[in-house]
mmCIF file of C-alpha atoms in Angstrom:
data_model
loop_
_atom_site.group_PDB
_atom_site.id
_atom_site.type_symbol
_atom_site.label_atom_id
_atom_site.label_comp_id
_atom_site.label_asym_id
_atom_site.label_seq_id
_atom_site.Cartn_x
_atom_site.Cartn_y
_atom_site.Cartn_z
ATOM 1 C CA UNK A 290 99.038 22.425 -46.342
ATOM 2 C CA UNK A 291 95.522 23.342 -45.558
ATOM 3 C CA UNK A 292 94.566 20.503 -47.524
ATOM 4 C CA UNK A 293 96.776 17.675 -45.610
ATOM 5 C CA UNK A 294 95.072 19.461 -42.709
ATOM 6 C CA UNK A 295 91.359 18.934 -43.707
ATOM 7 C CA UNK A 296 92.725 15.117 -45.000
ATOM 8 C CA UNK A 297 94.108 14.433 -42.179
ATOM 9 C CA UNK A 298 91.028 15.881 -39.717
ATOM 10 C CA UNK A 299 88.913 14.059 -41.733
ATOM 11 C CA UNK A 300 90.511 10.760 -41.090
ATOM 12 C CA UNK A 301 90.773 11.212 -37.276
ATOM 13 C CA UNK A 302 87.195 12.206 -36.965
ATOM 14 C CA UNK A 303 86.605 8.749 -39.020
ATOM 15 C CA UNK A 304 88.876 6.968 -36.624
ATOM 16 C CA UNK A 305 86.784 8.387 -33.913
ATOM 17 C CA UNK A 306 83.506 7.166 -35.330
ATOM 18 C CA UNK A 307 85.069 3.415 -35.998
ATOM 19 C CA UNK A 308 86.266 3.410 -32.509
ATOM 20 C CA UNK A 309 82.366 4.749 -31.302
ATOM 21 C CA UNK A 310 80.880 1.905 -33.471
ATOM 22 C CA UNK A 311 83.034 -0.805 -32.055
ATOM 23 C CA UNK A 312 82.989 -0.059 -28.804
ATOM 24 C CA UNK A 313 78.256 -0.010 -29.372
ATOM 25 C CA UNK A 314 79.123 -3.584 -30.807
ATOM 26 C CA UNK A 315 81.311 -4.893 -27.560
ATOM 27 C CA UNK A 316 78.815 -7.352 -26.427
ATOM 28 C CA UNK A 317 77.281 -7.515 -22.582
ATOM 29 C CA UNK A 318 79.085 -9.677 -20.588
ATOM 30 C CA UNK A 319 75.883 -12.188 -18.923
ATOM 31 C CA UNK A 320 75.332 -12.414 -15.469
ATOM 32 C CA UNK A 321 77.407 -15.250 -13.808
ATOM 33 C CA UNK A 322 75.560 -18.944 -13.853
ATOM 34 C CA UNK A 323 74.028 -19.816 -10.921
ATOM 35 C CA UNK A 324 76.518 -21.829 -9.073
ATOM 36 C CA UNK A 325 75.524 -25.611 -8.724
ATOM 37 C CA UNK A 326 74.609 -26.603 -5.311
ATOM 38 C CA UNK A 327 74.187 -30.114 -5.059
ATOM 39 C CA UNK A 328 72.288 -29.903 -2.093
ATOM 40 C CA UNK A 329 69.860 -28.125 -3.495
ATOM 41 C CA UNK A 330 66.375 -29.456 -2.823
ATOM 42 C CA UNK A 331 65.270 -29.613 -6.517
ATOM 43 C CA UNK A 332 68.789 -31.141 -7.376
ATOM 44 C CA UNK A 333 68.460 -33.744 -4.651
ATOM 45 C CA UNK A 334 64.650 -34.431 -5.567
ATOM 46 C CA UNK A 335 66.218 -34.662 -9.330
ATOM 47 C CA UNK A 336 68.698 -37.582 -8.572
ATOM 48 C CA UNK A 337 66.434 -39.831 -6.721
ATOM 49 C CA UNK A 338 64.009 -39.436 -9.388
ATOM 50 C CA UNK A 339 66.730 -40.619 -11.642
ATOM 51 C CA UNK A 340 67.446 -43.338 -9.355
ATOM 52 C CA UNK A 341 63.840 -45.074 -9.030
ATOM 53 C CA UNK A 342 63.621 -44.600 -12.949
ATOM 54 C CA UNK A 343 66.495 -46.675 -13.220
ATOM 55 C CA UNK A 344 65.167 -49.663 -10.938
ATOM 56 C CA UNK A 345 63.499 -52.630 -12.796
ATOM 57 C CA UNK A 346 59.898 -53.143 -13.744
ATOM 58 C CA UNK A 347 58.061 -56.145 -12.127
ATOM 59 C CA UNK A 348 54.395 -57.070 -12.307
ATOM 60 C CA UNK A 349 52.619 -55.647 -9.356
ATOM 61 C CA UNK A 350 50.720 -59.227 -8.303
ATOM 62 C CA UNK A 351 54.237 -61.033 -8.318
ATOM 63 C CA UNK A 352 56.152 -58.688 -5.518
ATOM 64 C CA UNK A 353 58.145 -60.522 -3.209
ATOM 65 C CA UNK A 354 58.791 -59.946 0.357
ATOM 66 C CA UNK A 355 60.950 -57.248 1.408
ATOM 67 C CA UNK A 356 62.055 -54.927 4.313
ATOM 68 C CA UNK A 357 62.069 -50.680 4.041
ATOM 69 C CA UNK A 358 60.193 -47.950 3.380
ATOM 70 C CA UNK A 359 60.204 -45.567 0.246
ATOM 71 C CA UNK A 360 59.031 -44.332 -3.081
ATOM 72 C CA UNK A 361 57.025 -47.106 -5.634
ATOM 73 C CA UNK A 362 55.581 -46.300 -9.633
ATOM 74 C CA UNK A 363 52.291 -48.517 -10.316
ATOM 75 C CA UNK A 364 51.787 -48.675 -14.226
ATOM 76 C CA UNK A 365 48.845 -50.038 -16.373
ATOM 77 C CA UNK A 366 49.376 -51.364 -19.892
ATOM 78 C CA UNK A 367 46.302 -53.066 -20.122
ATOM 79 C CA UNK A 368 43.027 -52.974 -22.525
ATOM 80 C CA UNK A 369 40.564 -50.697 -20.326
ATOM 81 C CA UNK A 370 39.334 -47.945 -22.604
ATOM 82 C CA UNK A 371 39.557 -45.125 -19.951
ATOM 83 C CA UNK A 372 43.411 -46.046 -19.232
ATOM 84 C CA UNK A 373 44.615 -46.086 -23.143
ATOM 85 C CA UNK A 374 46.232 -42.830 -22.996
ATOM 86 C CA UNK A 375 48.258 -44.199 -20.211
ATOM 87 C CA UNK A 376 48.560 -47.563 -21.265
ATOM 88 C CA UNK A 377 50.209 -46.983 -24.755
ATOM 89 C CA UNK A 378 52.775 -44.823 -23.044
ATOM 90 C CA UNK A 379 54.007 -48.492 -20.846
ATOM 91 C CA UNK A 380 53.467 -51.104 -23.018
ATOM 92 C CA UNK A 381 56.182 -52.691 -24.969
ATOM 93 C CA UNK A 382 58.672 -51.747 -21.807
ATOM 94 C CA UNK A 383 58.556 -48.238 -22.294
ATOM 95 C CA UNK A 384 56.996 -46.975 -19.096
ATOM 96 C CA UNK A 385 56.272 -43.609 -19.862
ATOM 97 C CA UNK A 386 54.009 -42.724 -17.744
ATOM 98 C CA UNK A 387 52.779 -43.983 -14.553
ATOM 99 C CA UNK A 388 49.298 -44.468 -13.546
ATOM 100 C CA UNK A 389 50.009 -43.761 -9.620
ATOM 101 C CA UNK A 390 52.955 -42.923 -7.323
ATOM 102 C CA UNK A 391 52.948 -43.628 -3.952
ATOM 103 C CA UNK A 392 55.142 -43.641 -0.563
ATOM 104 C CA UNK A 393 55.552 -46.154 1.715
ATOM 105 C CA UNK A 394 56.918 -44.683 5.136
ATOM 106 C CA UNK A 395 57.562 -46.680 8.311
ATOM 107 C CA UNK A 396 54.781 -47.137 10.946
ATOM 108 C CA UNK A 397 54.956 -43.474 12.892
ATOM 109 C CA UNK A 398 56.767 -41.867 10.109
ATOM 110 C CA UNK A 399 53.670 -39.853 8.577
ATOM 111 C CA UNK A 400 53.272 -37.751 12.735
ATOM 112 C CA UNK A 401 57.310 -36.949 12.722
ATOM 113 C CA UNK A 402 59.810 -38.240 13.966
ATOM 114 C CA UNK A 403 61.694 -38.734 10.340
ATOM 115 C CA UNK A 404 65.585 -38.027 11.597
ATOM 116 C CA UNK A 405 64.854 -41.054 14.239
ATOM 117 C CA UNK A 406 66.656 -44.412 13.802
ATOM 118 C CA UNK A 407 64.386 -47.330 13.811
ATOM 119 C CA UNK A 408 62.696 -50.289 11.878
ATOM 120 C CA UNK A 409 61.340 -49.800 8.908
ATOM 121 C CA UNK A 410 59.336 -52.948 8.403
ATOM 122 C CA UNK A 411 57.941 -53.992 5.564
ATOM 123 C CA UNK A 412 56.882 -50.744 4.830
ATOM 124 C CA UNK A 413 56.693 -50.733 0.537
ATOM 125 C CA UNK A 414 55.877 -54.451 0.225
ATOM 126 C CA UNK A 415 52.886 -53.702 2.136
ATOM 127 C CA UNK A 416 51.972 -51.162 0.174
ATOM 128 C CA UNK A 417 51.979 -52.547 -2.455
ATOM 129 C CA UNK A 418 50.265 -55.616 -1.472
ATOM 130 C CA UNK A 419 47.343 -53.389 -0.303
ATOM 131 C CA UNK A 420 47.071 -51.825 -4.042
ATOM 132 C CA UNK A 421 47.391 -55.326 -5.781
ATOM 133 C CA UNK A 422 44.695 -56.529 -3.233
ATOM 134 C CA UNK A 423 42.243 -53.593 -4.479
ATOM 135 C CA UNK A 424 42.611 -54.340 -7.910
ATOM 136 C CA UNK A 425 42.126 -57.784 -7.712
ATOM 137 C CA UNK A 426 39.175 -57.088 -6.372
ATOM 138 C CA UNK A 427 37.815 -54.808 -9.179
ATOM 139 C CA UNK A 428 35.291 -55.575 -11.844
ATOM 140 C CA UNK A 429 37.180 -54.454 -14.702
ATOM 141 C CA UNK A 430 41.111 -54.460 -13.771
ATOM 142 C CA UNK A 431 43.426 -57.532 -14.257
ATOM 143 C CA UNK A 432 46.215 -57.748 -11.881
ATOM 144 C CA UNK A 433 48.384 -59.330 -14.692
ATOM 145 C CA UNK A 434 48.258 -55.423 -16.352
ATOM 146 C CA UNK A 435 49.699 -53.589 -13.280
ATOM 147 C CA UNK A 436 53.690 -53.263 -13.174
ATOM 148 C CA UNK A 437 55.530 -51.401 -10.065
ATOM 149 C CA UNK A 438 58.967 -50.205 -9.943
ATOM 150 C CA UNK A 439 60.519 -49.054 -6.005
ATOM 151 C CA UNK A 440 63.057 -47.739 -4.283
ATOM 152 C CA UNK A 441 63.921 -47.703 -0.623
ATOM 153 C CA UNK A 442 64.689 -44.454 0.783
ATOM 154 C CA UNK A 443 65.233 -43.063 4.283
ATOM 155 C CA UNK A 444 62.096 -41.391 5.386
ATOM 156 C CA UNK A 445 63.350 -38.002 5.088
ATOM 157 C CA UNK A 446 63.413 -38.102 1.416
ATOM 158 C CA UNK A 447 60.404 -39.832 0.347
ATOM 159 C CA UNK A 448 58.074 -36.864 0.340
ATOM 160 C CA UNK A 449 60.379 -34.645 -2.134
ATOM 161 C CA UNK A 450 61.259 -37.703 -3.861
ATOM 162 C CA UNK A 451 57.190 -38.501 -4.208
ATOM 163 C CA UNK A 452 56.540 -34.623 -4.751
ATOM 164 C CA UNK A 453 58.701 -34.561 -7.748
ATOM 165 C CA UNK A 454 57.343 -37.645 -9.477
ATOM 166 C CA UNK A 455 53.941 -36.717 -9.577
ATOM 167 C CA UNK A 456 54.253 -33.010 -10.375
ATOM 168 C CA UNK A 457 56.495 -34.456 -13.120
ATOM 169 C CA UNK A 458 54.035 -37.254 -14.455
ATOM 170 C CA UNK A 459 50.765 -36.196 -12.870
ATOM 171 C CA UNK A 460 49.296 -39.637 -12.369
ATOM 172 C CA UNK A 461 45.851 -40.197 -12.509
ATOM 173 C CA UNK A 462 45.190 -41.590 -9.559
ATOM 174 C CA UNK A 463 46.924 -39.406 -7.724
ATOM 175 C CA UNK A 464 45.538 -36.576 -9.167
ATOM 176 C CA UNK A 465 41.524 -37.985 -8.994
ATOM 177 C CA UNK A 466 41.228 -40.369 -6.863
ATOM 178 C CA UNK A 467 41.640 -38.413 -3.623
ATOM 179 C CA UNK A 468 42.653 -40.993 -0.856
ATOM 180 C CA UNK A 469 43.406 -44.124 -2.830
ATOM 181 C CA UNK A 470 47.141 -44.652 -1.162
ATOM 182 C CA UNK A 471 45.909 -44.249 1.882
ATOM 183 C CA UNK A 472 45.573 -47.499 3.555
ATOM 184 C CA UNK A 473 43.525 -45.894 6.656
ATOM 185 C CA UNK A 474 41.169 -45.273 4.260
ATOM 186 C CA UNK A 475 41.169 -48.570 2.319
ATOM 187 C CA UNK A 476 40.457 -49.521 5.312
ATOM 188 C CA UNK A 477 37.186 -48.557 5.790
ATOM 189 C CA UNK A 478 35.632 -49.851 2.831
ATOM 190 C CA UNK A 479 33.026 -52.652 3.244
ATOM 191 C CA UNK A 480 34.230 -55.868 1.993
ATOM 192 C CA UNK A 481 31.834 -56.466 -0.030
ATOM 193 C CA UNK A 482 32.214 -52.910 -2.089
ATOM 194 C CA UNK A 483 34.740 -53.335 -5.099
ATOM 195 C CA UNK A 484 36.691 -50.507 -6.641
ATOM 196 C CA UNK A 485 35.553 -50.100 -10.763
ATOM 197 C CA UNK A 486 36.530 -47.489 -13.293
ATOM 198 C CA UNK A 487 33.301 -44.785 -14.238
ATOM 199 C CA UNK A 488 31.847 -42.386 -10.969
ATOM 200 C CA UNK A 489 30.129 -39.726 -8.536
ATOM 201 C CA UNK A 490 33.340 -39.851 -6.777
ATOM 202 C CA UNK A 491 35.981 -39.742 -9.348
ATOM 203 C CA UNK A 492 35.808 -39.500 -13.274
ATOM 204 C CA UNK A 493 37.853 -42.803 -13.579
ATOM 205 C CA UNK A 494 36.985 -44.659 -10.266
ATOM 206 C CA UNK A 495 34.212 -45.726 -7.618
ATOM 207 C CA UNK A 496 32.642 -47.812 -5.552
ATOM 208 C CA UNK A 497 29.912 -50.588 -6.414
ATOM 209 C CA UNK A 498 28.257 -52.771 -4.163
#
């Protein structure tokens, strides 16, 4: 009997100890997902990214006329030495990575005013004339290497569309040359001063007489 007894104690204390052991190995239940909000800044910045890296690729010096304002890609497949990182990263349509991106907002739109309803203009294709203007005008830069992408976007989302894009890609020229989208700016250079890679002011761009 007092045998049975210890048997029987002995298998109830190892119950006990499997029960211990499996209830240590019960995995943690993880904290819930973060619900998706799809009007989350970063999730709307996300799909209009998506969108303009759908749009097609044309050469920058053959844009034709159009109305609106928005987000544009400038990319450089050509031979200058400088630009090869970049450049091997577009050719052969793969467009990889972008060289600058820029917004093109409607005349008023940078001092407010971005809920308002009104004419956009010709807000990107002037943009983009401006840029293919400059580099035709360099010493060094063919036009016929320069290829833009766009898309036209109401006003209010062109900075967090533009904001995500270049923390994404980090374009050179947005990154060095400080000012070179700004047509206010552009402005103010002499006519007779052309942009060319190699400078005081920037490590891949200048001014020459």
């Amino acid at each position: 009997m007092s045998r049975k007894r210890h048997t029987g104690e002995a298998k109830s204390t190892t119950s006990v100890a499997k029960r211990a052991n499996r209830d240590e190995q019960v995995p943690t239940v993880p904290n819930s997902p973060t619900p998706y909000d799809p009007l989350d800044l970063r999730t709307l910045a996300e799909n209009m990214v998506k969108v303009v890296l759908e749009q097609p690729v044309i050469p920058l010096g053959s844009v034709k006329s159009l109305g609106g304002s928005g987000i544009y890609v400038i990319y450089y497949t050509g031979d200058f030495s400088a630009y090869q990182p970049i450049a091997v990263e577009n050719r052969s349509q793969k467009w990889g990575r972008p060289i600058y991106v820029g917004e093109a907002t409607r005349k008023g739109g940078r001092k407010g005013g971005v809920l308002a309803e009104g004419p956009s203009g010709r807000a990107i294709f002037d943009r983009l004339g401006n840029h293919a203007d400059s580099i035709r005008s360099a010493e060094n830069l063919s036009i016929e290497d320069f290829w833009c992408r766009y898309l036209v976007l109401k006003d209010f989302f062109i900075p967090l569309c533009e904001s995500l894009l270049i923390d994404r890609y980090e374009p050179i020229w947005n990154k060095v040359i400080d000012g070179f989208g700004n047509t206010q700016i552009m402005r103010r250079i002499p006519p007779d001063l052309r942009w060319s890679p190699g400078s005081r002011r920037a490590p891949f761009l200048t001014l020459v007489a």
